Short mmCIF file of C-alpha atoms and ligand atoms in Angstrom, two decimals:
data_model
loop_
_atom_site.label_atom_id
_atom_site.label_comp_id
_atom_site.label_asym_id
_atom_site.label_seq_id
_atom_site.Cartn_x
_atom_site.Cartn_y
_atom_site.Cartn_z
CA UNK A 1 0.00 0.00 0.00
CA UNK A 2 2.45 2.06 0.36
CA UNK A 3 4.55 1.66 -2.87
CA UNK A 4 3.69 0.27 -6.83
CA UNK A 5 2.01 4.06 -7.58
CA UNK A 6 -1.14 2.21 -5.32
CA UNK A 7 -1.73 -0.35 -8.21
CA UNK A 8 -3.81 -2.66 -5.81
CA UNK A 9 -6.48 0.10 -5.46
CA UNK A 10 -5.89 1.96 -9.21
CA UNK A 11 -5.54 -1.20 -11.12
CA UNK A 12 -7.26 -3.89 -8.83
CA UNK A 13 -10.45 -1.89 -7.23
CA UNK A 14 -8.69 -3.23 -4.02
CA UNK A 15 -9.25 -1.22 -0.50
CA UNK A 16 -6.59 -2.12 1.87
CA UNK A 17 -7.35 -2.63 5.75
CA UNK A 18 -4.42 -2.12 7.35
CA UNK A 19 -3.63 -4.07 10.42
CA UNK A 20 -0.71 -2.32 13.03
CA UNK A 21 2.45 -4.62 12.82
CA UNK A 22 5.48 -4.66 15.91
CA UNK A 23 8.65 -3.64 15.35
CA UNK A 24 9.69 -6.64 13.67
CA UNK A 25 6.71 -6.86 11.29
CA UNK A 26 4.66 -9.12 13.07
CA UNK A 27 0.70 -8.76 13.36
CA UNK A 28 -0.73 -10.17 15.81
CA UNK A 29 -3.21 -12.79 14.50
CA UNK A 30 -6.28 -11.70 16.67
CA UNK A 31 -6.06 -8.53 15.05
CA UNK A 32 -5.86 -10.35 11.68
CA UNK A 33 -8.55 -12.34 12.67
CA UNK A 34 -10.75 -8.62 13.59
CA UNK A 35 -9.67 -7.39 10.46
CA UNK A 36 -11.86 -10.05 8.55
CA UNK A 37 -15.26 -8.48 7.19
CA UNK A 38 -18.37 -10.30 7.20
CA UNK A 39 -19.31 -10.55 3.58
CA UNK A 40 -23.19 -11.22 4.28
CA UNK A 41 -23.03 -7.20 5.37
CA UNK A 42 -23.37 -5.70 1.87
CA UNK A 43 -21.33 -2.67 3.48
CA UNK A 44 -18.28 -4.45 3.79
CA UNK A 45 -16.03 -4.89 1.16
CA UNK A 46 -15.27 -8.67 1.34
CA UNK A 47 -11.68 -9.81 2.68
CA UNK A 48 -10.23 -11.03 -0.28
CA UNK A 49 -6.49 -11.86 0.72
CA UNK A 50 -4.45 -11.59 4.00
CA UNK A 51 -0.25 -10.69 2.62
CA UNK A 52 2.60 -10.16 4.72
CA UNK A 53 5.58 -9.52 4.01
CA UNK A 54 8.73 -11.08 5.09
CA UNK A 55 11.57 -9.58 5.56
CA UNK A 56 10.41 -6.51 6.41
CA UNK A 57 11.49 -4.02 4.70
CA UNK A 58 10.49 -0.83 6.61
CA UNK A 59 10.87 -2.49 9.90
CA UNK A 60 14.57 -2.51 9.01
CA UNK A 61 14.53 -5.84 6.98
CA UNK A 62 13.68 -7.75 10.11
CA UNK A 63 12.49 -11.91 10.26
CA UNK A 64 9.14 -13.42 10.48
CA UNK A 65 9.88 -17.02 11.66
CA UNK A 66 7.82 -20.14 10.62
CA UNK A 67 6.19 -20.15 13.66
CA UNK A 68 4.85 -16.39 12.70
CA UNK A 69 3.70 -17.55 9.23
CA UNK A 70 2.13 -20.66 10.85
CA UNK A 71 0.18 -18.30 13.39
CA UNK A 72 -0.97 -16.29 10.47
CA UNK A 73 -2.00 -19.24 8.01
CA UNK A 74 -4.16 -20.66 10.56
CA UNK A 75 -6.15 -17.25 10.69
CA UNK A 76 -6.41 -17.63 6.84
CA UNK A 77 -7.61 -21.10 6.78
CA UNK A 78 -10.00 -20.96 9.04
CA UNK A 79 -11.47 -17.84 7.20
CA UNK A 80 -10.99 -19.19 4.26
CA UNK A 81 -8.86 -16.10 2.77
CA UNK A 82 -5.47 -17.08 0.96
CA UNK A 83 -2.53 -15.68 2.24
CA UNK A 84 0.11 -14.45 -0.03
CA UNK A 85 3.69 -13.79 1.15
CA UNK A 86 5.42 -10.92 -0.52
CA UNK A 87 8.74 -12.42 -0.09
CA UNK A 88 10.85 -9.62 -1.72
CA UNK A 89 13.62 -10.82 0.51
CA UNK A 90 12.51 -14.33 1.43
CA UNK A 91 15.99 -15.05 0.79
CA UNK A 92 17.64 -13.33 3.06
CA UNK A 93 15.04 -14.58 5.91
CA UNK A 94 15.62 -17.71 5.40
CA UNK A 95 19.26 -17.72 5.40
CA UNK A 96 19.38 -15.66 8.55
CA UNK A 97 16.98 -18.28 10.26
CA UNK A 98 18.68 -20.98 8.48
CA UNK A 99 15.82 -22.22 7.60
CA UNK A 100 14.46 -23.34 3.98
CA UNK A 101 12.27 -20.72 2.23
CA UNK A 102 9.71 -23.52 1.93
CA UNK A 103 9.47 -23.62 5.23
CA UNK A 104 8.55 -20.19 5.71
CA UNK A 105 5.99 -20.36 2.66
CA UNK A 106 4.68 -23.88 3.23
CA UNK A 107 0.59 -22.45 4.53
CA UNK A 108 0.57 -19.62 2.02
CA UNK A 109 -1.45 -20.15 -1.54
CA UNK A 110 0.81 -17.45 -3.15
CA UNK A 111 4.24 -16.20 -3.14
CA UNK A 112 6.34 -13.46 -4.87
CA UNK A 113 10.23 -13.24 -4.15
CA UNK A 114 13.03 -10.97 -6.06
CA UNK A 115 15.47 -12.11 -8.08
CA UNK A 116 16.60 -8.48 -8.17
CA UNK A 117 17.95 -7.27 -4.79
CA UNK A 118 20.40 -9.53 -2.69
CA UNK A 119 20.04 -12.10 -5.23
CA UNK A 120 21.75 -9.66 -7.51
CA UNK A 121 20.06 -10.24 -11.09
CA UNK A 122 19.89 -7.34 -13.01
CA UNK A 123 15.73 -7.54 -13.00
CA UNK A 124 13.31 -10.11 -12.14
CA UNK A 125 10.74 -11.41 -9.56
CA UNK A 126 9.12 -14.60 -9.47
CA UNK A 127 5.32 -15.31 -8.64
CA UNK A 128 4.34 -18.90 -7.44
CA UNK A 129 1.27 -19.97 -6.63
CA UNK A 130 -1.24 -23.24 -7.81
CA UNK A 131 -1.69 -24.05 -11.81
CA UNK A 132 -4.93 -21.87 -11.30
CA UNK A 133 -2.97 -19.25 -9.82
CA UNK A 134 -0.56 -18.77 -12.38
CA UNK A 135 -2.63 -18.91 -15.19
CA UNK A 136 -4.12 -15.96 -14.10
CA UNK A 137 -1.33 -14.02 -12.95
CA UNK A 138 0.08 -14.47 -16.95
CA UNK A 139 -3.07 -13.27 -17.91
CA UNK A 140 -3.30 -10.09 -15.76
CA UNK A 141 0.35 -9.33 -16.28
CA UNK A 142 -0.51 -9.06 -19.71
CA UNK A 143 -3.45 -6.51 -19.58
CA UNK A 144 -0.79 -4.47 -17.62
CA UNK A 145 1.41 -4.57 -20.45
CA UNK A 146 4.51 -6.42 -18.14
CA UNK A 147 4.44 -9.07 -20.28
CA UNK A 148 7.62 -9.98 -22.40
CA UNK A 149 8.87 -11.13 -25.00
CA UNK A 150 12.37 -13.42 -25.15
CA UNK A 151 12.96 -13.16 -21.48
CA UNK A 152 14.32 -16.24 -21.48
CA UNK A 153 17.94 -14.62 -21.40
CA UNK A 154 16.90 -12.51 -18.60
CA UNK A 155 15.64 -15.59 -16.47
CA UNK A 156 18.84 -17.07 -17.17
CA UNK A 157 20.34 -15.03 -14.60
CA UNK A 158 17.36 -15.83 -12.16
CA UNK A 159 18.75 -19.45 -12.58
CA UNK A 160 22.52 -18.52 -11.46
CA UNK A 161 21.00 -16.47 -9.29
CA UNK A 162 19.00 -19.04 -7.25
CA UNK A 163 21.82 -21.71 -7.57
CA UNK A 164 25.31 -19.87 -6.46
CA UNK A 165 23.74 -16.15 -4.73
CA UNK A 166 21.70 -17.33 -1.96
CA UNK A 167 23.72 -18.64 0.75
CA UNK A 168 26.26 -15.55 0.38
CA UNK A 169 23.59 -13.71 1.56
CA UNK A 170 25.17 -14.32 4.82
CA UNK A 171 28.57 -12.29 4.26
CA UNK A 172 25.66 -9.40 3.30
CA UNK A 173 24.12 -9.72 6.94
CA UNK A 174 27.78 -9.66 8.37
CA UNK A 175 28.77 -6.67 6.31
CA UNK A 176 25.19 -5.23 7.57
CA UNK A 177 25.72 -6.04 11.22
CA UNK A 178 29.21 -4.27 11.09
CA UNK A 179 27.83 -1.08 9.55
CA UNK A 180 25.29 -1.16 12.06
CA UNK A 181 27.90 -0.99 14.78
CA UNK A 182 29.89 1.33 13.37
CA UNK A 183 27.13 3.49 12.62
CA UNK A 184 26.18 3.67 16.25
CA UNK A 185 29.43 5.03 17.28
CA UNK A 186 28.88 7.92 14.90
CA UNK A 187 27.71 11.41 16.41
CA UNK A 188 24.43 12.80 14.64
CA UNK A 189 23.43 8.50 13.74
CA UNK A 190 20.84 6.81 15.77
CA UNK A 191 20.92 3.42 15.37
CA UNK A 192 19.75 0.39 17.55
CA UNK A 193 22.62 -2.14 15.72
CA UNK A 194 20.97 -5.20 17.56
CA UNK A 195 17.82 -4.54 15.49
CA UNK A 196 19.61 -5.01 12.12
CA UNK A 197 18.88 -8.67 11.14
CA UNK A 198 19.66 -8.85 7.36
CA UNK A 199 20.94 -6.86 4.98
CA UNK A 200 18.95 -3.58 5.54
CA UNK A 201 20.28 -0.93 7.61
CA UNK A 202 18.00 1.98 8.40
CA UNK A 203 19.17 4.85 11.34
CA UNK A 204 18.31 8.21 11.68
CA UNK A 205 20.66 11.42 10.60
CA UNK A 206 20.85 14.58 12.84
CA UNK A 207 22.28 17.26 10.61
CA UNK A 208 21.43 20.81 9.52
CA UNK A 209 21.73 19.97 5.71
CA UNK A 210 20.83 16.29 4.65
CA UNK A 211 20.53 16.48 1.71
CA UNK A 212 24.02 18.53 1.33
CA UNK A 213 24.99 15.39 3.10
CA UNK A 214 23.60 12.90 0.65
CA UNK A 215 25.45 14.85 -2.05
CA UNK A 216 28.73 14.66 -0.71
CA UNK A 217 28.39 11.31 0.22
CA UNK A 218 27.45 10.37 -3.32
CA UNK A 219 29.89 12.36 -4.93
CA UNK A 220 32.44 9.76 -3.20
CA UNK A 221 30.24 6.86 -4.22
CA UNK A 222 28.10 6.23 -1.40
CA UNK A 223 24.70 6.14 -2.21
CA UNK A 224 21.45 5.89 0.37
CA UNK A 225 21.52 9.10 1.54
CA UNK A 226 18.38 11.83 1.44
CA UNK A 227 16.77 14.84 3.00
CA UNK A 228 14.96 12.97 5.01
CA UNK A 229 15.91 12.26 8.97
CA UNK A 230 15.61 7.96 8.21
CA UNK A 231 17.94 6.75 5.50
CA UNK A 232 18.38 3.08 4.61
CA UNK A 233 22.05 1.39 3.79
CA UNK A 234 21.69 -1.55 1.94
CA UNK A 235 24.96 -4.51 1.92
CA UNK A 236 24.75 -6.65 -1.48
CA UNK A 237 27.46 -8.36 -3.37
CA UNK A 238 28.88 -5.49 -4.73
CA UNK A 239 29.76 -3.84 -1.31
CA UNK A 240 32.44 -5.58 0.75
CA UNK A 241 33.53 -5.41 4.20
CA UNK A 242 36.55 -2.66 3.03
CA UNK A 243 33.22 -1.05 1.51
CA UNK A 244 31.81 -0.72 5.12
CA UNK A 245 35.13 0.32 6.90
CA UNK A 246 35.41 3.53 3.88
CA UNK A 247 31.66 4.44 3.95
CA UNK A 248 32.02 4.79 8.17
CA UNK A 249 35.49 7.02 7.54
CA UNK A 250 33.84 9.34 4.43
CA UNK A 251 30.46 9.80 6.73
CA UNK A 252 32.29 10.09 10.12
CA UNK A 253 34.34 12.46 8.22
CA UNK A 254 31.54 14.25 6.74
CA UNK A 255 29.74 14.65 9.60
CA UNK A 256 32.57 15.83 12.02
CA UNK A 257 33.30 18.96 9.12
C1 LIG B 1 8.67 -5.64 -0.19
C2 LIG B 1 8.68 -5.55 -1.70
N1 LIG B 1 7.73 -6.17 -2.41
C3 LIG B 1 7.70 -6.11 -3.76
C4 LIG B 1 8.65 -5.41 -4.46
C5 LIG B 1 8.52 -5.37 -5.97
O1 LIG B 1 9.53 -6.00 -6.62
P1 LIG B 1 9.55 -6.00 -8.22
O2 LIG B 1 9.53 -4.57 -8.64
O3 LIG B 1 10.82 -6.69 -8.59
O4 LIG B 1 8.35 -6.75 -8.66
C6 LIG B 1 9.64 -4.76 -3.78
C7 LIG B 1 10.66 -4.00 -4.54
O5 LIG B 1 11.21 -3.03 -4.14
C8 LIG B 1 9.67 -4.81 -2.35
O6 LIG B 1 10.62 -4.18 -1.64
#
């Protein structure tokens, strides 16, 4: 809901009903439960999916654990909704739990992960769902015009991407988890570096100019910076551990002068 340009509600007629989440993501399944609209009351829109997401990206790319997804699927299933995991960064949840993905998808009737992102492919995302499911999907994706042609040499990287990225995701959580630190012994950063579970790394900035900030940060080829008082690091195969020591000099630098 809070990203695509609203597609659900422009493109699908969908109304969201948003449920509060903790800091790691989490709803709490009552509340799930609550959220559910009787459909015999023709002023209700009827519940037509339950989604979470997983990692979390705006709680700072935190972990729902199986037992989370299990707590949630049993809502579904007794209601009768399907559950769909937006798994953007499924990945990188399942390697920090060491856990397979299936395990963290096994109640849900749909799920969408990124090939893009940690996985490093250049573009991609994959949908799975039932026969049914995807049969449709094709067929929507279509009427949105994202269908294409000869993308077979584009999923070819989804393939190397799946067999040899996915288990370096770990060096990207170490990486993260050292940035984090370092970050917190920064004047002007607030960061809680226990809270930084994957790859994401989000803290806030105290200084008069931010954006002046962001430039020169960029300008030295560190991207991730903004106006705005909560920026987001990301760690992906292209930034290494030397990567983390320079960006904490050029900032701690930057924000000392
Ligand atoms: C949580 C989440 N879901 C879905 C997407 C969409 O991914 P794509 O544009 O590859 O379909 C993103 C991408 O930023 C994301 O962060």
């Amino acid at each position: 809901f809070r990203s695509e340009g609203g597609g659900a509600a422009a493109l699908g007629g969908i109304s969201y009903h948003l449920v509060p989440n903790d800091d790691r993501g989490m709803i709490d399944p009552d509340a799930v439960a609550e959220a559910i609209r009787d459909s015999s009351n023709h002023h209700n829109p009827r519940t037509a999916l339950i989604a979470m997401e997983n990692t979390q990206n705006n709680c700072g790319g935190r972990v729902l654990t199986p037992q989370d997804m299990e707590d949630i699927s049993k809502v579904a299933k007794g209601n009768e909704v399907p559950l769909h995991i937006d798994g953007a960064r499924i990945f990188n949840a399942s390697v920090k739990l060491e856990t397979p993905v299936i395990e963290l998808v096994k109640d849900a009737d749909s799920v969408s992960f990124c090939l893009s992102k940690g996985l490093s492919c250049p573009v991609g995302s994959v949908v799975c769902g039932s026969n049914e499911f995807i049969e449709e999907a094709r067929r929507m994706r279509k009427m949105v015009g994202g269908g294409m042609r000869q993308a077979g040499f584009m999923a070819a990287a989804g393939i190397v991407a799946l067999d040899s990225m996915v288990e370096r995701l770990a060096e990207d959580h170490t990486n993260a988890a050292k940035l984090a630190l370092g970050l917190s012994n920064l004047s002007g950063i607030t960061i809680d570096p226990e809270s930084v579970e994957t790859n994401l790394v989000f803290f806030e900035v105290d200084y008069p100019d931010r954006a002046e900030l962001a430039r020169k940060l960029e300008s030295q080829g560190i991207k991730g910076g903004s106006s705005a008082k909560r920026w987001r690091f990301v760690t992906h195969y292209g930034v290494s551990s030397e990567d983390v020591d320079y960006t904490l000099d050029v900032l701690g630098q930057a924000l000392a002068g």
